[in-house]
Amino acid sequence: MWERLCSAFRSLLGRHASELELDEELRDHLERQAELYVARGLSPEQARRQARLDFGSVESTREECREAWGFTFLRTIPQDLRYAARVFAKTPVLSAVAVISLALGIGANTALFSLLDATYRRSLPVREPEQLVLAVNVSADGRGWYSNVGDVLYEELSRSPVSFSEVFAFTPEDATLRDAGGAERVETRLVTGNYYSALGVQALLGRTLGPHDDVPGTVSQACVLSYAFWARRFGRDPSVLGKVVYLGRTPVTVVGVTPPGLEGMGFVRQPDVTTTFNGTLGKYAVQVWARLRPGATLRQAQLEMDAAFGRYLEQLRTRAASWPEADRQRAFSRRGELRPAGRGNLELQAGLAEPLKVLPLLAAVVLLVACVNIANLLLARGNARASEIALRLALGAERRRLIRQLLTESLLLSAVGALLGILCAIWIHRAVLTLLVGEHAPEGLRFRLDLHVLAFTATAVGFTTFASGLVPALRATRRGVSRALKTEPSRAGAAPRNALARWLVVVQVAAAVVLLTGAGLLTRTLINLRAVGAGFKEPGSLLLMRMGLGHRYVDGAALVALYESILGRVRSVPGVAGATLAENDALGGSYWKTVYLPGYEPGPRESPQCAFNYIGPGFFATAGVPLLAGREFSTRDTVGAPEGVVVNERFARKYWPRENALGKRTGPAQDRSRWEIVGVVADAQVGSLRASVPPMMYHALYQQEKPRTVTLHVRAIGDPLPIAARIRQEMGVAEKDVPIYDVSTLDSRLERSVGRERTLAILSSFFGLLALGLTAVGLYGVVAYSVTRRTSEIGVRIAVGAGQAAVVWMVLRDTLALVGLGAAFGIPAALAVTRLVRGLLFGLTATDPLTLAGAALLLALVGIAAGYLPARRAAALSPTTALRYE
Amino acid sequence: MSIDLLQGTLDLLILKTLALGPMHGWAISQRIEQVSSDVLRVQQGSLYPALHRLEQHGWVRARWGASENNRRARYYELTATGRKQLEVETSNWAKLAAAVAQVLQEG
């Protein structure tokens, strides 16, 4: 066996030499035979001729010898490809449509595959990523988990050196970076001293941070810049080393720059500046990672994790004594787990889990629909060349050889489609990433044409080749094809011979119904979400701008003065109808806390929570939230004044369903009557549009001691963007060191909050319409072919007196029959499949009849449009030419 | 009168002929005709495919050499595996012939 392979391979490589040798061998034989005849008395002429006759066909001997060498198909493929190219060049439009539809189908699949690859499989660009694990806090049923565990767990894990060679922690933080060049809001990351050594990352410039940097109360704190930030702000100037910049209020020295390509490492948000905790670890909810020792298994490590988590729970008991029972039970039923963290992007995994289940399925169906079109195209070609193929078979060609040649044609289409598809994939990948993650997707998540993606594309090509080419090839070369040699259009009454093509189109229609229904459901979800009012008046004219004040050395009355001075400047800008401050803006998420009322004990399963925010005077007037009772905060609500809170309607109705909430009191756990409710406002959305508005409590910003990061809310008259630019200018002059960032209108925030739904709606509609277009092409092809076959029948009908309308109706009826049959299969299929997207919908069920009916109706209309042209052509036939068609 | 050979039998006869020593293609066909007293006529067109097939199987080995009058010819010779194959096929043939003879006798 091995020898056969070797010699076959050798003969393949030395093909030319083998051919020459074979020629020589056969020539030699003929010469000797001729000599024999000359010896018997024939003339040289006659001898040669006789020798030839004795031998038989030299060419077929040569061919048989070549067959014996094996791997003949490898030699025939270039030949077949050239032939296929010539065939396709003769019908450029049809071939172009086929190639483009394949390019889109294969491209979409490849793009989604590479996205999945980046999210789940790509290794982090660090040393031995498979040893890295992340500590997560998991709920009892295993479904809810979060990775922000506390410092206690970090401490406990660090005490378990058996399975771990390193344990490190980090947390992201916003900060204002200030230096001579101005102030800027940056992403920072606070890390433990062993962060870089545990990851195995070397500095590109200078050095990285080490344990000696992570010392509490150090005078000179060190920081490391990311490559992208260094390029952006410092223009890749190496003299940045040793420079002192201010992070918030703290001076830090730049000691190094990390190499490019670390972006996308495990998370979407990447730090611009990294510095050490320096004793502040206890204040944060941190991510805790560990590196397993070589040889340690995850199971061993998990045992240590369980022990550490147990010690953590012990320490939690004292702190949790004042919590509601339900919260306590929930907290203590959780457990700690170690998850492998060296691959993929955890943030993306969490955010993309749902869409990534649905989208690849859609893309696969689209590819299938495209394959059906190609198959029909090849079937039609096969029928047209039936006589040629029959002749070749009759002359002794091997059926296998012909099938190989026909498959090569679909291989050519698929390969060219795949090459274009890779270009499409780059674009589609980028578009999907932007839709899901925003403009600045990190480098590590970009489309990468690596081995995995190439292998996937090659598989797609193989699949497409066989899916679209095998059945037509088998069909075209089947026995009994001698009938084709006597081909003629069928006589009146004969059934259309393209039954297979018609069934394939039915499949296409069914697939299109499924895709369109899915697209309809997801699009309507988006529309429903958008229609949910956030509760603010005119969100398009409400400007939101975040300002970093955390580094200012003021508090108390001076802080209030600062706020007022800023607001004064803002209000002086023309076009500003009102301005106020708040800590969190709408839809920006909010803080949550437990509600304590005097004399109110929550039930055993209840955990009364509310969201809360800090707002400035006139907030509700500016933001456009109606005041239902009582009053807003004013400039008089400062430190020292009695502490009042405003609650929303939901809060008031929940705890005082039949009374007025004004005047009632609430407070923190230790002092439940501390705050008086001074106002009740209408419900306004704080988080996701999908959730209902939670009970909400508002505190006065001016009563808080320390400066915080605040969001400026500005009600603008007219176009908000130039007003935003003016405000920036004003602030740039007056308060140079206060960075302004994250500028948008509430409108665009709302839009951003439905980013995932928008992505799904756009993509599913794209796929649905693509499938619709492909199906329309398929329907057109099949109906046109049917008309051609029934030409004489139509001619007879017209001759006997059928009007144009009747003929048109006859063709359209045929089309509608196909569409109807397809819908009959498609509707139950859609009902079954759309159940998968149940969790993504809002405001409608997965079996929504309106959407289903809409999809079917759309297909019917498209079907009529596709069948119209052939119908017109049929009606315009003159009977004499039609009957003469034979 | 000459009987045309089936492909399988041609392989057997080629192997047997080569058992006597290396030969080139033409010589093999002449030899078979001679030894069978001209009863078996080798279809010349199928000789070379058979030889190349045997070469693929590894039962014969081929090399270019000089023939009597210093002409270049491609010589085939039996390999060790070829010899074994010859034994196998010879015994198969004997069994076949015996079985056919038995059926004919019965009739």
Coordinates of C-alpha atoms in Angstrom, one line a residue, chain A residues 512-699:
Chain A
A512 CA -37.0 32.0 3.5
V513 CA -40.2 31.9 5.5
V514 CA -38.2 30.8 8.6
L515 CA -35.6 33.5 8.2
L516 CA -38.1 36.2 7.4
T517 CA -40.2 35.3 10.5
G518 CA -37.1 35.4 12.7
A519 CA -36.1 38.8 11.2
G520 CA -39.6 40.1 11.7
L521 CA -39.7 39.0 15.3
L522 CA -36.3 40.6 16.1
T523 CA -37.1 43.8 14.3
R524 CA -40.4 44.2 16.0
T525 CA -38.6 43.6 19.3
L526 CA -36.4 46.5 18.5
I527 CA -39.4 48.7 17.6
N528 CA -41.2 47.7 20.8
L529 CA -38.2 48.5 22.9
R530 CA -37.7 51.9 21.2
A531 CA -41.3 52.7 21.9
V532 CA -40.9 52.2 25.6
G533 CA -40.7 55.8 26.8
A534 CA -37.8 56.3 29.2
G535 CA -40.0 58.7 31.1
F536 CA -38.0 61.9 30.1
K537 CA -39.5 64.6 28.0
E538 CA -37.8 65.2 24.6
P539 CA -34.8 63.0 25.0
G540 CA -33.3 64.3 21.8
S541 CA -32.6 67.7 23.4
L542 CA -31.2 66.6 26.7
L543 CA -27.5 66.7 26.6
L544 CA -25.4 64.5 28.9
M545 CA -21.8 65.3 29.6
R546 CA -19.6 63.6 32.3
M547 CA -17.2 65.8 34.2
G548 CA -14.3 64.5 36.3
L549 CA -14.2 66.5 39.6
G550 CA -12.8 63.8 41.8
H551 CA -9.4 65.4 41.9
R552 CA -10.4 68.8 43.2
Y553 CA -9.4 69.5 46.8
V554 CA -12.8 70.9 47.8
D555 CA -15.7 69.7 49.9
G556 CA -18.7 71.1 51.8
A557 CA -19.7 74.6 51.0
A558 CA -16.8 75.2 48.6
L559 CA -17.9 72.2 46.7
V560 CA -21.4 73.6 46.3
A561 CA -19.9 76.8 45.2
L562 CA -17.9 75.0 42.6
Y563 CA -21.0 73.2 41.3
E564 CA -22.9 76.5 41.1
S565 CA -20.1 78.3 39.4
I566 CA -19.9 75.6 36.7
L567 CA -23.6 75.6 36.3
G568 CA -23.6 79.4 36.0
R569 CA -21.1 79.2 33.2
V570 CA -23.1 76.5 31.4
R571 CA -26.4 78.4 31.7
S572 CA -24.8 81.5 30.2
V573 CA -24.2 79.7 26.9
P574 CA -26.9 80.7 24.4
G575 CA -29.4 77.9 23.6
V576 CA -29.3 76.4 27.1
A577 CA -32.7 76.3 28.6
G578 CA -31.7 74.6 31.9
A579 CA -28.7 72.8 33.4
T580 CA -28.2 70.6 36.4
L581 CA -25.9 67.9 37.8
A582 CA -26.5 64.4 38.8
E583 CA -24.1 61.5 39.6
N584 CA -25.6 58.9 37.3
D585 CA -27.5 59.7 34.2
A586 CA -30.5 57.9 33.0
L587 CA -29.7 54.4 31.5
G588 CA -26.2 54.7 32.9
G589 CA -26.9 52.1 35.5
S590 CA -27.3 53.1 39.0
Y591 CA -26.5 52.3 42.6
W592 CA -28.7 49.9 44.5
K593 CA -29.4 49.6 48.2
T594 CA -31.7 47.9 50.6
V595 CA -34.7 49.8 51.8
Y596 CA -35.2 50.2 55.5
L597 CA -38.4 51.8 56.9
P598 CA -39.1 52.4 60.5
G599 CA -41.3 49.5 61.7
Y600 CA -41.2 47.6 58.5
E601 CA -39.9 44.1 58.5
P602 CA -39.6 42.4 55.1
G603 CA -41.0 38.9 54.7
P604 CA -38.7 35.9 54.8
R605 CA -38.2 35.8 51.0
E606 CA -38.3 39.5 50.4
S607 CA -35.3 41.7 49.9
P608 CA -36.6 45.2 49.4
Q609 CA -34.1 47.0 47.1
C610 CA -34.2 50.3 45.4
A611 CA -32.1 52.2 43.0
F612 CA -30.7 55.6 44.0
N613 CA -29.0 58.6 42.6
Y614 CA -27.6 61.9 43.7
I615 CA -29.1 64.9 41.9
G616 CA -28.8 68.6 41.9
P617 CA -31.4 71.3 42.3
G618 CA -34.0 71.5 39.5
F619 CA -33.0 68.1 38.1
F620 CA -36.5 66.9 37.3
A621 CA -37.5 70.2 35.7
T622 CA -34.4 70.1 33.5
A623 CA -34.7 66.4 32.7
G624 CA -38.4 66.6 32.0
V625 CA -39.7 64.2 34.6
P626 CA -43.1 65.3 36.0
L627 CA -43.2 66.1 39.7
L628 CA -46.3 64.5 41.2
A629 CA -46.3 65.7 44.8
G630 CA -44.1 67.8 47.1
R631 CA -41.0 69.5 45.8
E632 CA -37.7 69.2 44.1
F633 CA -34.3 69.8 45.7
S634 CA -33.1 73.4 45.7
T635 CA -29.9 75.2 46.4
R636 CA -30.9 75.3 50.1
D637 CA -30.5 71.5 50.4
T638 CA -26.9 71.6 51.4
V639 CA -24.7 70.1 54.1
G640 CA -26.3 70.9 57.4
A641 CA -29.8 71.2 56.2
P642 CA -32.3 68.5 57.1
E643 CA -31.7 65.5 54.8
G644 CA -34.7 65.0 52.5
V645 CA -35.1 62.5 49.7
V646 CA -37.4 62.3 46.7
V647 CA -38.8 59.0 45.6
N648 CA -40.5 57.9 42.4
E649 CA -44.1 56.7 42.0
R650 CA -43.1 53.1 42.1
F651 CA -41.4 53.5 45.5
A652 CA -44.4 55.4 46.9
R653 CA -47.0 53.0 45.7
K654 CA -45.0 50.0 46.9
Y655 CA -44.7 51.0 50.4
W656 CA -47.6 53.3 50.9
P657 CA -50.2 52.1 48.4
R658 CA -53.1 54.0 49.9
E659 CA -51.5 56.9 51.6
N660 CA -49.5 59.9 50.6
A661 CA -45.8 59.2 50.8
L662 CA -44.9 62.8 51.6
G663 CA -43.6 63.2 55.1
K664 CA -42.9 59.6 55.6
R665 CA -39.4 58.6 56.7
T666 CA -36.7 56.2 55.6
G667 CA -33.0 55.8 56.2
P668 CA -30.0 53.5 56.3
A669 CA -30.0 50.3 58.5
Q670 CA -28.7 52.1 61.6
D671 CA -31.1 55.0 61.5
R672 CA -34.3 54.3 59.7
S673 CA -35.9 57.7 60.2
R674 CA -33.0 59.8 59.0
W675 CA -34.5 61.0 55.8
E676 CA -37.8 62.7 55.1
I677 CA -39.6 62.1 51.8
V678 CA -40.1 65.6 50.4
G679 CA -41.2 64.8 46.9
V680 CA -42.7 62.2 44.6
V681 CA -41.9 62.1 40.9
A682 CA -43.1 60.0 37.9
D683 CA -41.2 56.9 37.0
A684 CA -38.2 57.3 34.8
Q685 CA -36.0 54.5 33.4
V686 CA -32.6 53.9 35.0
G687 CA -31.4 50.7 33.5
S688 CA -32.4 48.5 30.7
L689 CA -35.5 49.4 28.8
R690 CA -36.6 45.8 29.1
A691 CA -36.9 45.8 32.8
S692 CA -39.7 47.7 34.5
V693 CA -38.8 50.9 36.3
P694 CA -37.6 50.0 39.8
P695 CA -38.4 51.8 43.0
M696 CA -36.0 54.8 43.2
M697 CA -34.7 57.2 45.7
Y698 CA -33.0 60.5 45.0
H699 CA -30.6 62.2 47.3

